[in-house]
Tab-separated table of C-alpha atoms in Angstrom:
chain	number	residue	atom	x	y	z
F	29	MET	CA	-10.479	3.752	-27.685
F	30	SER	CA	-13.394	5.329	-26.892
F	31	ASN	CA	-15.739	3.612	-28.878
F	32	SER	CA	-14.522	-0.036	-27.086
F	33	ARG	CA	-14.225	2.100	-23.722
F	34	ASN	CA	-18.189	2.870	-24.090
F	35	ASN	CA	-19.080	-0.397	-25.769
F	36	ALA	CA	-16.980	-2.350	-22.691
F	37	ARG	CA	-19.509	0.225	-20.067
F	38	PHE	CA	-22.592	-0.633	-21.879
F	39	THR	CA	-22.082	-4.109	-22.068
F	40	VAL	CA	-21.262	-4.295	-18.200
F	41	SER	CA	-24.278	-2.184	-17.180
F	42	THR	CA	-26.644	-4.219	-19.067
F	43	VAL	CA	-25.873	-7.569	-17.610
F	44	GLU	CA	-25.677	-6.453	-14.273
F	45	SER	CA	-29.361	-4.716	-15.127
F	46	ARG	CA	-30.798	-8.763	-16.203
F	47	VAL	CA	-30.629	-9.527	-12.500
F	48	PRO	CA	-33.761	-8.324	-11.029
F	49	ARG	CA	-32.325	-6.037	-7.475
F	50	VAL	CA	-34.021	-8.286	-4.813
F	51	ARG	CA	-32.077	-11.512	-6.164
F	52	ARG	CA	-28.891	-9.797	-6.895
F	53	ARG	CA	-29.328	-8.721	-2.762
F	54	ALA	CA	-29.996	-12.190	-1.957
F	55	GLN	CA	-26.743	-13.420	-3.688
F	56	ALA	CA	-24.609	-10.675	-2.162
F	57	LYS	CA	-25.961	-11.721	1.143
F	58	ALA	CA	-25.100	-15.403	0.446
F	59	ALA	CA	-21.678	-14.634	-0.181
F	60	ALA	CA	-21.506	-13.122	3.022
F	61	ASN	CA	-21.835	-15.856	5.399
F	62	SER	CA	-18.310	-16.107	6.000
F	63	ARG	CA	-16.081	-14.541	8.125
F	64	TRP	CA	-13.439	-12.383	6.622
F	65	ASN	CA	-9.820	-11.762	7.469
F	66	ASN	CA	-7.131	-9.501	6.829
F	67	TRP	CA	-3.862	-10.919	4.927
F	68	ALA	CA	-2.057	-10.451	8.392
F	69	HIS	CA	-4.970	-11.594	10.578
F	70	THR	CA	-4.647	-8.656	12.756
F	71	GLN	CA	-8.451	-7.937	11.726
F	72	SER	CA	-11.723	-10.340	10.743
F	73	CYS	CA	-15.430	-9.232	10.665
F	74	THR	CA	-18.962	-10.718	9.142
F	75	PRO	CA	-20.333	-8.128	6.935
F	76	SER	CA	-24.206	-9.142	6.021
F	77	TYR	CA	-23.762	-8.347	2.513
F	78	MET	CA	-21.055	-8.508	0.416
F	79	HIS	CA	-21.376	-7.020	-3.590
F	80	GLN	CA	-18.961	-7.486	-6.356
F	81	PRO	CA	-20.338	-4.462	-8.940
F	82	HIS	CA	-19.197	-4.342	-12.417
F	83	ASP	CA	-20.136	-0.506	-12.723
F	84	ASP	CA	-20.583	2.957	-11.215
F	85	GLU	CA	-25.040	1.847	-10.853
F	86	GLY	CA	-24.120	-0.961	-8.918
F	87	VAL	CA	-22.274	1.348	-6.637
F	88	ILE	CA	-24.967	3.410	-6.587
F	89	SER	CA	-27.541	0.722	-5.675
F	90	VAL	CA	-25.015	-0.277	-3.000
F	91	ILE	CA	-24.878	3.166	-1.296
F	92	LYS	CA	-28.675	3.116	-1.228
F	93	ALA	CA	-29.456	-0.418	0.257
F	94	ALA	CA	-27.016	0.972	2.972
F	95	LYS	CA	-28.554	4.112	3.919
F	96	THR	CA	-32.184	2.217	3.400
F	97	ASP	CA	-30.657	-0.283	6.291
F	98	GLY	CA	-29.172	2.010	8.351
F	99	THR	CA	-25.896	0.080	8.068
F	100	THR	CA	-22.454	1.071	6.796
F	101	VAL	CA	-20.427	0.161	3.561
F	102	ARG	CA	-16.947	-0.353	3.324
F	103	PRO	CA	-14.989	-1.455	0.399
F	104	LEU	CA	-12.430	-4.199	0.548
F	105	GLY	CA	-9.112	-4.571	-1.302
F	106	ALA	CA	-7.035	-7.409	-0.978
F	107	GLY	CA	-6.752	-6.845	2.631
F	108	HIS	CA	-3.182	-5.666	2.929
F	109	SER	CA	-4.154	-2.891	5.472
F	110	PHE	CA	-3.072	-3.768	8.940
F	111	THR	CA	-5.575	-1.841	10.366
F	112	SER	CA	-9.339	-2.644	10.636
F	113	VAL	CA	-10.175	0.304	7.545
F	114	ALA	CA	-12.544	-2.374	5.712
F	115	THR	CA	-14.219	-4.185	8.398
F	116	THR	CA	-17.955	-3.541	8.650
F	117	ASP	CA	-20.976	-5.972	9.921
F	118	GLY	CA	-23.201	-4.006	7.017
F	119	HIS	CA	-22.325	-3.929	3.295
F	120	ARG	CA	-18.806	-4.726	1.597
F	121	ILE	CA	-17.803	-4.162	-2.102
F	122	GLN	CA	-15.248	-5.586	-3.694
F	123	LEU	CA	-14.121	-4.058	-6.860
F	124	ASP	CA	-12.578	-7.064	-8.505
F	125	ARG	CA	-15.061	-6.645	-11.302
F	126	CYS	CA	-14.012	-3.077	-11.830
F	127	ALA	CA	-10.980	-3.886	-13.560
F	128	GLY	CA	-8.856	-2.568	-16.386
F	129	LEU	CA	-7.873	0.181	-18.223
F	130	VAL	CA	-10.178	3.158	-19.663
F	131	GLU	CA	-7.613	5.373	-21.286
F	132	LEU	CA	-4.151	5.966	-22.200
F	133	ASP	CA	-3.301	9.479	-22.834
F	134	ALA	CA	-0.019	9.734	-24.361
F	135	ALA	CA	0.199	12.859	-24.750
F	136	ASN	CA	-0.797	14.230	-21.455
F	137	GLN	CA	1.355	10.538	-19.761
F	138	THR	CA	-1.788	9.668	-17.948
F	139	ALA	CA	-3.555	6.379	-17.664
F	140	THR	CA	-7.531	6.242	-16.152
F	141	LEU	CA	-7.780	2.674	-15.270
F	142	ARG	CA	-10.837	1.336	-13.283
F	143	ALA	CA	-9.972	1.483	-9.250
F	144	GLY	CA	-10.754	-2.449	-8.716
F	145	THR	CA	-7.374	-3.011	-11.120
F	146	ARG	CA	-4.910	-4.922	-9.122
F	147	LEU	CA	-0.974	-3.665	-9.159
F	148	ARG	CA	0.147	-6.784	-9.945
F	149	ASP	CA	-1.970	-6.382	-13.243
F	150	THR	CA	-0.488	-2.628	-14.343
F	151	PRO	CA	2.596	-4.326	-15.613
F	152	GLY	CA	0.712	-6.286	-18.131
F	153	ILE	CA	-1.631	-3.498	-19.097
F	154	LEU	CA	1.005	-0.756	-19.475
F	155	ARG	CA	4.438	-1.978	-20.307
F	156	PRO	CA	2.727	-3.522	-23.514
F	157	LEU	CA	1.972	0.220	-24.596
F	158	GLY	CA	5.370	1.410	-23.493
F	159	TRP	CA	4.574	2.921	-20.357
F	160	ALA	CA	4.624	2.473	-16.715
F	161	LEU	CA	3.407	3.304	-13.061
F	162	PRO	CA	6.636	6.139	-11.368
F	163	ASN	CA	7.242	4.069	-8.716
F	164	GLN	CA	6.085	0.497	-6.997
F	165	GLY	CA	6.197	-0.594	-2.985
F	166	ASP	CA	7.739	-4.471	-2.556
F	167	VAL	CA	4.243	-6.268	-2.542
F	168	ASP	CA	1.705	-6.329	-5.564
F	169	PRO	CA	-1.652	-7.869	-4.622
F	170	GLN	CA	-3.340	-4.256	-3.597
F	171	SER	CA	-5.912	-2.808	-5.632
F	172	LEU	CA	-5.091	0.910	-6.924
F	173	ALA	CA	-8.213	2.078	-4.720
F	174	GLY	CA	-6.801	0.414	-1.913
F	175	ALA	CA	-3.161	1.419	-2.114
F	176	ILE	CA	-3.849	5.010	-3.141
F	177	SER	CA	-6.257	5.374	0.063
F	178	THR	CA	-4.026	4.275	2.384
F	179	GLY	CA	-1.310	6.323	1.033
F	180	THR	CA	0.673	2.888	-0.166
F	181	HIS	CA	4.281	4.152	-1.571
F	182	GLY	CA	7.699	2.799	-2.855
F	183	THR	CA	10.897	3.865	-2.344
F	184	GLY	CA	13.141	7.264	-3.986
F	185	LEU	CA	13.294	10.839	-2.630
F	186	GLY	CA	12.168	11.925	-6.441
F	187	PHE	CA	8.993	9.961	-5.653
F	188	THR	CA	5.473	10.372	-4.168
F	189	GLY	CA	3.280	7.357	-3.012
F	190	PHE	CA	0.667	6.634	-5.365
F	191	ALA	CA	-1.538	8.891	-4.123
F	192	GLY	CA	0.727	12.071	-5.723
F	193	THR	CA	0.403	10.720	-8.949
F	194	VAL	CA	-3.305	11.068	-8.887
F	195	LYS	CA	-4.312	13.340	-11.337
F	196	GLY	CA	-8.321	13.246	-11.466
F	197	PHE	CA	-10.706	10.516	-10.277
F	198	LYS	CA	-14.429	9.181	-10.007
F	199	ILE	CA	-16.144	8.388	-6.640
F	200	VAL	CA	-19.679	7.821	-5.744
F	201	THR	CA	-20.389	10.109	-2.905
F	202	ALA	CA	-23.493	9.125	-0.036
F	203	ASP	CA	-26.068	10.984	-2.254
F	204	GLY	CA	-25.812	8.495	-4.672
F	205	VAL	CA	-23.732	11.130	-7.378
F	206	VAL	CA	-20.987	10.242	-9.472
F	207	ARG	CA	-18.142	13.027	-8.897
F	208	HIS	CA	-15.611	13.943	-11.533
F	209	CYS	CA	-12.897	15.165	-9.072
F	210	HIS	CA	-9.551	16.825	-10.903
F	211	PRO	CA	-7.973	19.988	-10.058
F	212	ASP	CA	-10.002	22.491	-12.133
F	213	ALA	CA	-13.368	20.496	-11.367
F	214	GLU	CA	-15.525	23.076	-9.084
F	215	GLY	CA	-17.324	23.335	-6.266
F	216	ILE	CA	-17.413	19.639	-3.889
F	217	ASP	CA	-15.884	18.071	-7.048
F	218	GLY	CA	-12.947	19.914	-6.748
F	219	GLU	CA	-12.678	19.939	-3.006
F	220	LEU	CA	-12.939	15.989	-3.241
F	221	TYR	CA	-9.819	16.647	-5.652
F	222	ARG	CA	-8.003	18.823	-3.209
F	223	LEU	CA	-8.851	17.352	0.076
F	224	GLY	CA	-9.922	14.002	-0.817
F	225	ARG	CA	-7.290	11.930	-3.109
F	226	LEU	CA	-5.973	10.029	-0.147
F	227	GLY	CA	-9.264	9.251	2.073
F	228	LEU	CA	-9.658	6.162	3.321
F	229	GLY	CA	-12.521	5.668	1.572
F	230	VAL	CA	-14.293	8.627	3.891
F	231	PHE	CA	-15.719	10.406	1.213
F	232	GLY	CA	-17.509	7.217	-1.044
F	233	VAL	CA	-16.489	5.068	-3.206
F	234	LEU	CA	-13.499	5.449	-5.818
F	235	THR	CA	-14.414	3.611	-9.452
F	236	GLU	CA	-12.035	5.322	-11.677
F	237	VAL	CA	-8.483	6.840	-11.118
F	238	THR	CA	-6.356	9.049	-13.759
F	239	MET	CA	-2.490	8.797	-12.624
F	240	SER	CA	0.343	9.648	-13.995
F	241	VAL	CA	2.529	7.275	-16.303
F	242	VAL	CA	6.133	7.191	-17.458
F	243	PRO	CA	8.026	5.581	-20.069
F	244	ALA	CA	8.480	2.026	-19.715
F	245	PHE	CA	11.811	1.738	-18.018
F	246	ASP	CA	13.882	-1.251	-16.131
F	247	LEU	CA	16.144	-1.635	-13.302
F	248	HIS	CA	19.848	-2.069	-12.689
F	249	ALA	CA	19.622	-3.636	-8.674
F	250	ASP	CA	22.217	-3.707	-6.565
F	251	GLU	CA	21.787	-5.532	-3.209
F	252	HIS	CA	24.672	-5.638	-0.128
F	253	ARG	CA	25.864	-5.402	2.791
F	254	GLU	CA	26.475	-2.686	4.533
F	255	GLU	CA	27.612	-1.366	8.281
F	256	PHE	CA	23.983	-0.242	9.896
F	257	ASP	CA	25.695	3.267	12.041
F	258	SER	CA	27.686	4.586	8.977
F	259	LEU	CA	24.313	4.232	6.489
F	260	ARG	CA	21.501	5.517	9.287
F	261	LYS	CA	23.915	8.785	9.760
F	262	SER	CA	24.253	8.783	5.709
F	263	PHE	CA	20.945	7.726	4.665
F	264	ALA	CA	19.436	11.077	3.944
F	265	GLU	CA	22.258	12.020	1.863
F	266	ARG	CA	22.652	8.907	-0.043
F	267	CYS	CA	18.611	9.364	-0.735
F	268	LYS	CA	19.576	12.275	-2.692
F	269	GLU	CA	21.930	10.532	-4.780
F	270	ALA	CA	19.758	7.377	-5.700
F	271	ASP	CA	17.206	6.736	-7.805
F	272	HIS	CA	15.713	4.206	-5.268
F	273	LEU	CA	17.068	3.319	-1.816
F	274	GLU	CA	16.528	1.237	0.757
F	275	PHE	CA	17.772	-1.456	3.647
F	276	PHE	CA	16.359	-3.987	5.969
F	277	TRP	CA	18.281	-4.316	9.518
F	278	PHE	CA	17.754	-6.679	12.115
F	279	PRO	CA	17.965	-5.277	15.350
F	280	GLY	CA	21.034	-6.061	17.062
F	281	GLN	CA	22.807	-6.550	14.032
F	282	ARG	CA	25.842	-4.624	12.786
F	283	GLU	CA	25.393	-5.138	9.394
F	284	THR	CA	22.316	-4.450	7.118
F	285	LEU	CA	20.775	-5.813	3.454
F	286	VAL	CA	20.773	-2.383	1.179
F	287	LYS	CA	18.728	-2.503	-2.067
F	288	HIS	CA	19.983	0.204	-4.648
F	289	ASN	CA	18.201	0.574	-7.534
F	290	THR	CA	18.948	2.586	-10.499
F	291	ARG	CA	16.629	3.143	-13.369
F	292	ILE	CA	17.692	2.282	-16.821
F	293	GLU	CA	16.705	2.356	-20.605
F	294	PRO	CA	14.288	-0.895	-21.129
F	295	GLN	CA	16.793	-3.497	-22.214
F	296	ARG	CA	15.689	-6.506	-24.635
F	297	HIS	CA	15.040	-9.332	-22.205
F	298	ARG	CA	15.704	-12.275	-24.258
F	299	ARG	CA	14.019	-16.010	-23.283
F	300	PRO	CA	16.535	-18.645	-23.700
F	301	SER	CA	15.447	-22.071	-24.357
F	302	ARG	CA	13.659	-23.951	-21.831
F	303	ASN	CA	16.151	-26.452	-21.793
F	304	SER	CA	19.079	-24.282	-21.610
F	305	LEU	CA	21.959	-24.345	-19.184
F	306	LYS	CA	21.504	-20.386	-18.597
F	307	GLN	CA	17.361	-20.878	-18.557
F	308	ARG	CA	17.896	-23.925	-15.352
F	309	LEU	CA	20.931	-21.705	-13.395
F	310	GLY	CA	18.734	-18.339	-13.397
F	311	SER	CA	15.467	-19.669	-12.199
F	312	ALA	CA	17.102	-22.020	-9.283
F	313	ARG	CA	19.337	-18.492	-8.422
F	314	THR	CA	15.422	-16.898	-8.651
F	315	TYR	CA	14.240	-19.520	-6.871
F	316	LEU	CA	17.072	-19.846	-4.574
F	317	ASN	CA	17.062	-16.630	-3.015
F	318	ASP	CA	13.241	-15.130	-3.246
F	319	GLU	CA	11.797	-18.585	-1.767
F	320	VAL	CA	14.559	-20.500	0.132
F	321	VAL	CA	16.192	-18.038	1.339
F	322	ASN	CA	13.981	-15.180	1.961
F	323	ASN	CA	10.411	-17.097	2.405
F	324	MET	CA	11.415	-20.310	3.713
F	325	GLY	CA	14.256	-19.344	5.536
F	326	LEU	CA	12.771	-16.344	7.170
F	327	LEU	CA	9.946	-18.734	7.936
F	328	ALA	CA	11.920	-21.362	9.907
F	329	CYS	CA	13.925	-18.643	12.047
F	330	CYS	CA	10.937	-16.520	13.206
F	331	GLU	CA	9.499	-20.422	13.987
F	332	ILE	CA	12.910	-21.351	15.664
F	333	ALA	CA	12.882	-17.939	17.643
F	334	LYS	CA	9.534	-17.691	19.057
F	335	ALA	CA	10.141	-21.493	20.215
F	336	ILE	CA	13.375	-20.787	21.642
F	337	PRO	CA	13.861	-16.439	22.055
F	338	ALA	CA	17.371	-16.739	23.103
F	339	THR	CA	18.692	-17.780	19.942
F	340	THR	CA	16.929	-14.524	17.992
F	341	ASP	CA	20.609	-13.138	18.092
F	342	THR	CA	22.802	-15.815	16.213
F	343	ILE	CA	19.597	-16.639	14.244
F	344	ASN	CA	19.419	-12.960	12.912
F	345	ARG	CA	23.218	-13.118	12.138
F	346	ILE	CA	22.528	-15.785	9.808
F	347	ALA	CA	19.871	-14.283	8.187
F	348	THR	CA	21.895	-11.243	7.859
F	349	ASN	CA	24.820	-13.063	6.396
F	350	THR	CA	22.883	-15.650	4.220
F	351	VAL	CA	21.268	-13.148	1.956
F	352	PRO	CA	23.678	-13.094	-1.053
F	353	GLU	CA	24.738	-10.478	-2.516
F	354	ARG	CA	23.636	-9.708	-5.989
F	355	ARG	CA	23.540	-7.242	-8.468
F	356	TYR	CA	21.361	-7.787	-11.872
F	357	SER	CA	18.928	-5.898	-14.717
F	358	ASN	CA	15.226	-6.777	-14.934
F	359	GLU	CA	11.924	-4.846	-16.314
F	360	ALA	CA	11.073	-2.423	-13.381
F	361	HIS	CA	8.152	-4.327	-11.704
F	362	LYS	CA	10.197	-7.753	-11.217
F	363	VAL	CA	12.964	-5.923	-9.386
F	364	PHE	CA	10.449	-3.465	-7.541
F	365	VAL	CA	8.045	-6.280	-6.062
F	366	SER	CA	9.032	-9.463	-4.015
F	367	PRO	CA	7.689	-12.385	-2.851
F	368	ARG	CA	5.949	-12.054	0.840
F	369	ARG	CA	4.413	-15.186	2.192
F	370	VAL	CA	5.751	-15.294	6.227
F	371	ARG	CA	2.535	-13.534	7.651
F	372	PHE	CA	3.581	-10.165	10.024
F	373	SER	CA	2.241	-7.328	11.772
F	374	GLU	CA	3.260	-4.127	11.148
F	375	MET	CA	3.603	-0.436	12.254
F	376	GLU	CA	5.402	1.880	9.547
F	377	TYR	CA	5.888	5.676	10.602
F	378	SER	CA	6.913	8.773	8.149
F	379	VAL	CA	9.342	11.014	10.285
F	380	PRO	CA	10.902	14.296	8.524
F	381	LEU	CA	14.013	12.908	5.968
F	382	GLU	CA	16.658	14.244	7.914
F	383	ALA	CA	15.300	12.834	11.297
F	384	ALA	CA	15.758	9.523	10.097
F	385	SER	CA	19.242	8.955	11.627
F	386	ASP	CA	18.340	9.963	15.192
F	387	VAL	CA	15.464	8.238	15.246
F	388	LEU	CA	17.020	4.878	13.545
F	389	GLY	CA	19.695	5.074	16.470
F	390	GLU	CA	16.862	6.030	19.336
F	391	ILE	CA	15.222	2.522	17.705
F	392	ARG	CA	18.159	0.855	18.331
F	393	ASP	CA	18.725	2.094	21.881
F	394	ALA	CA	15.562	1.229	22.824
F	395	ILE	CA	15.482	-2.427	21.836
F	396	ALA	CA	19.279	-2.881	23.454
F	397	ARG	CA	17.899	-1.272	26.767
F	398	LYS	CA	14.521	-3.804	26.952
F	399	ARG	CA	16.724	-6.924	25.746
F	400	MET	CA	13.940	-7.270	23.252
F	401	LYS	CA	14.587	-10.651	21.031
F	402	ILE	CA	13.022	-8.982	17.517
F	403	SER	CA	13.710	-11.925	14.439
F	404	PHE	CA	11.861	-9.436	11.530
F	405	PRO	CA	13.904	-6.331	10.287
F	406	ILE	CA	13.204	-2.903	9.831
F	407	GLU	CA	12.922	-1.426	6.773
F	408	VAL	CA	13.569	2.055	5.835
F	409	ARG	CA	12.601	3.898	2.775
F	410	SER	CA	12.400	7.493	1.625
F	411	ALA	CA	9.351	9.435	-0.795
F	412	LYS	CA	9.268	12.876	-2.125
F	413	ALA	CA	7.346	15.613	-0.254
F	414	ASP	CA	3.715	16.340	-2.381
F	415	ASP	CA	0.641	18.375	-1.760
F	416	VAL	CA	-2.291	15.531	-0.795
F	417	ALA	CA	-3.415	16.383	2.561
F	418	LEU	CA	-3.581	13.499	4.064
F	419	SER	CA	-0.666	12.001	2.792
F	420	THR	CA	2.515	10.797	5.358
F	421	ALA	CA	4.869	12.971	2.504
F	422	TYR	CA	2.638	16.149	3.247
F	423	GLY	CA	5.290	18.929	2.687
F	424	ARG	CA	8.077	17.474	3.518
F	425	ASP	CA	10.936	14.800	1.831
F	426	SER	CA	10.192	12.002	4.247
F	427	ALA	CA	11.974	8.673	5.760
F	428	TYR	CA	9.538	5.609	6.128
F	429	ILE	CA	10.498	3.619	9.000
F	430	ALA	CA	9.002	0.072	9.137
F	431	ILE	CA	8.856	-2.297	12.230
F	432	HIS	CA	7.599	-5.597	11.759
F	433	ARG	CA	6.666	-8.907	14.158
F	434	TYR	CA	5.973	-12.007	13.214
F	435	TRP	CA	2.216	-12.679	12.929
F	436	LYS	CA	2.264	-15.427	15.947
F	437	GLU	CA	3.793	-13.245	18.161
F	438	ASN	CA	2.673	-10.587	20.310
F	439	TYR	CA	3.215	-7.483	19.138
F	440	ARG	CA	2.044	-4.653	21.478
F	441	GLU	CA	5.004	-4.398	23.540
F	442	TYR	CA	7.578	-3.858	21.006
F	443	PHE	CA	5.688	-1.462	19.273
F	444	ASN	CA	4.534	0.275	22.264
F	445	LEU	CA	8.118	0.961	22.852
F	446	ILE	CA	9.178	2.252	19.432
F	447	GLU	CA	5.973	4.045	18.863
F	448	PRO	CA	6.772	7.039	21.334
F	449	ILE	CA	10.140	7.262	19.327
F	450	PHE	CA	8.237	7.825	16.067
F	451	LYS	CA	5.734	10.708	17.640
F	452	ALA	CA	8.277	12.627	19.650
F	453	HIS	CA	10.246	13.418	16.015
F	454	GLU	CA	6.495	14.478	14.087
F	455	GLY	CA	6.231	10.936	12.904
F	456	ARG	CA	3.171	10.192	11.103
F	457	PRO	CA	1.329	6.533	10.979
F	458	HIS	CA	0.890	4.949	7.697
F	459	TRP	CA	-2.703	4.713	7.408
F	460	GLY	CA	-2.966	1.037	6.572
F	461	LYS	CA	-0.492	0.037	9.284
F	462	LEU	CA	-0.844	-0.106	13.401
F	463	HIS	CA	-1.067	2.574	15.391
F	464	THR	CA	-2.703	4.465	18.071
F	465	LEU	CA	-3.169	7.926	17.138
F	466	ARG	CA	-7.062	9.780	17.185
F	467	ALA	CA	-7.869	12.227	15.410
F	468	GLU	CA	-6.757	15.442	17.898
F	469	ASP	CA	-3.458	13.715	17.186
F	470	PHE	CA	-4.042	13.880	13.274
F	471	ALA	CA	-4.967	17.756	13.736
F	472	GLU	CA	-1.369	18.384	15.235
F	473	ARG	CA	0.287	16.712	12.256
F	474	TYR	CA	-1.311	17.596	9.619
F	475	PRO	CA	-2.043	21.455	8.562
F	476	LEU	CA	-5.496	20.471	6.325
F	477	PHE	CA	-6.986	17.834	8.588
F	478	GLY	CA	-9.493	20.512	10.162
F	479	GLU	CA	-10.547	20.910	6.559
F	480	VAL	CA	-10.821	17.216	5.951
F	481	GLN	CA	-13.079	16.399	8.378
F	482	ALA	CA	-15.070	19.248	7.491
F	483	LEU	CA	-15.394	17.754	4.329
F	484	ARG	CA	-16.035	14.061	5.116
F	485	GLU	CA	-19.108	15.698	7.376
F	486	LYS	CA	-20.376	17.597	4.282
F	487	VAL	CA	-20.095	14.709	1.809
F	488	ASP	CA	-21.400	11.752	4.591
F	489	PRO	CA	-23.714	13.282	7.207
F	490	GLN	CA	-24.791	9.985	7.804
F	491	GLY	CA	-21.404	8.158	8.345
F	492	ILE	CA	-22.485	5.154	6.005
F	493	PHE	CA	-18.786	5.509	5.053
F	494	LEU	CA	-17.374	4.863	8.525
F	495	ASN	CA	-16.462	2.233	10.753
F	496	GLU	CA	-15.632	2.207	13.997
F	497	HIS	CA	-11.725	2.278	13.521
F	498	LEU	CA	-12.752	5.410	11.215
F	499	ARG	CA	-14.942	7.159	13.591
F	500	ASP	CA	-11.906	7.504	15.808
F	501	LEU	CA	-9.228	9.279	13.096
F	502	PHE	CA	-12.161	11.803	12.009
F	503	CYS	CA	-14.697	12.023	14.415
């Protein structure tokens, strides 16, 4: 594997070097003429330059150009963050050409992947080799660098978010140095590992990540309805018994939609003949549930509720009762991930696991008092405590409560109503989702935040990796 790894890097570097720097920069500027919007259409910007480097040398050249210009550098993944973490009017780096497997270490159960690798591509890389990521969220367009750097997570009290699985990484810092960061590294490299595994791109540009992997597994899914009040009160205990538990609740409804996934040994998933009845029925059921009910149905509900708010409660009740209850087994990533085609705005906070019941009760009561009509469900998940300095699960088992608003509706009144509840229960906002906290708030919520600020200032005194949003968070 080492030979192919070296050859791949040599080829990429050679191709990059054949293009004169002036020409590359002209191409980058030409590619940046259009305005960029994130997935949710909550953020936009017009960068002066768009770069797609193949390797570390390409990243270094972008950083040098930004320092010369006195502008900023921001990496771009899938654009799935709801905040302006990725916006810049300077140099934008997209790492899609820095993707793929570098090394699989079966003895240590780790995989080293290039940072631009998309989550959706990791099963195709790892599963044929007998391995898998320990956990996943319910969407997968994100890049590994973006998912790790913003604190993306799945659900399951036995599992951390993506950043908690990082065993080492390679990063290019503002001085143009390629740093190899791992637990045994000395000096700044070691400090970057200790404090910067989750860093929102403020320490530099990630180019490789070494992550824990586990033997490939399947999931048995049990999707059903349960009464909201009973589930919220028992959620913390239920999470301790389940591999992966989450639920969705339309505000004002008595019942919730529950997803309980259990890890099982890989099964042999046969591919029936294209013309077989079993194949046609299976495909039809999947399409009906994932597309017609969960996406087309939700879109129709949101549009009707937006046009006629008085219908929201009725529509939410129909939506809750229409989703079919089902049990099935499949490869893990095919169960974890669901298509999300209806755009929305989102705020998500982590709270101590034991506080979940009270927080959910207060959210229910606040929405009822204001008689707000909310056509998008609240999502509730959990994660294991970790030691990642800026992880929302740092030092505590956590419940994650996410509120959503259809993207064509104004989210501010709803989010402003609920955010104080989160804050009152030691809430920590997801770094890639909407919130109003600033540096002084994070200093109260993260024991190592002062050290993180000091390290950021040390490795990037000019602030070339900062934008206005990140200055509010770290300065």
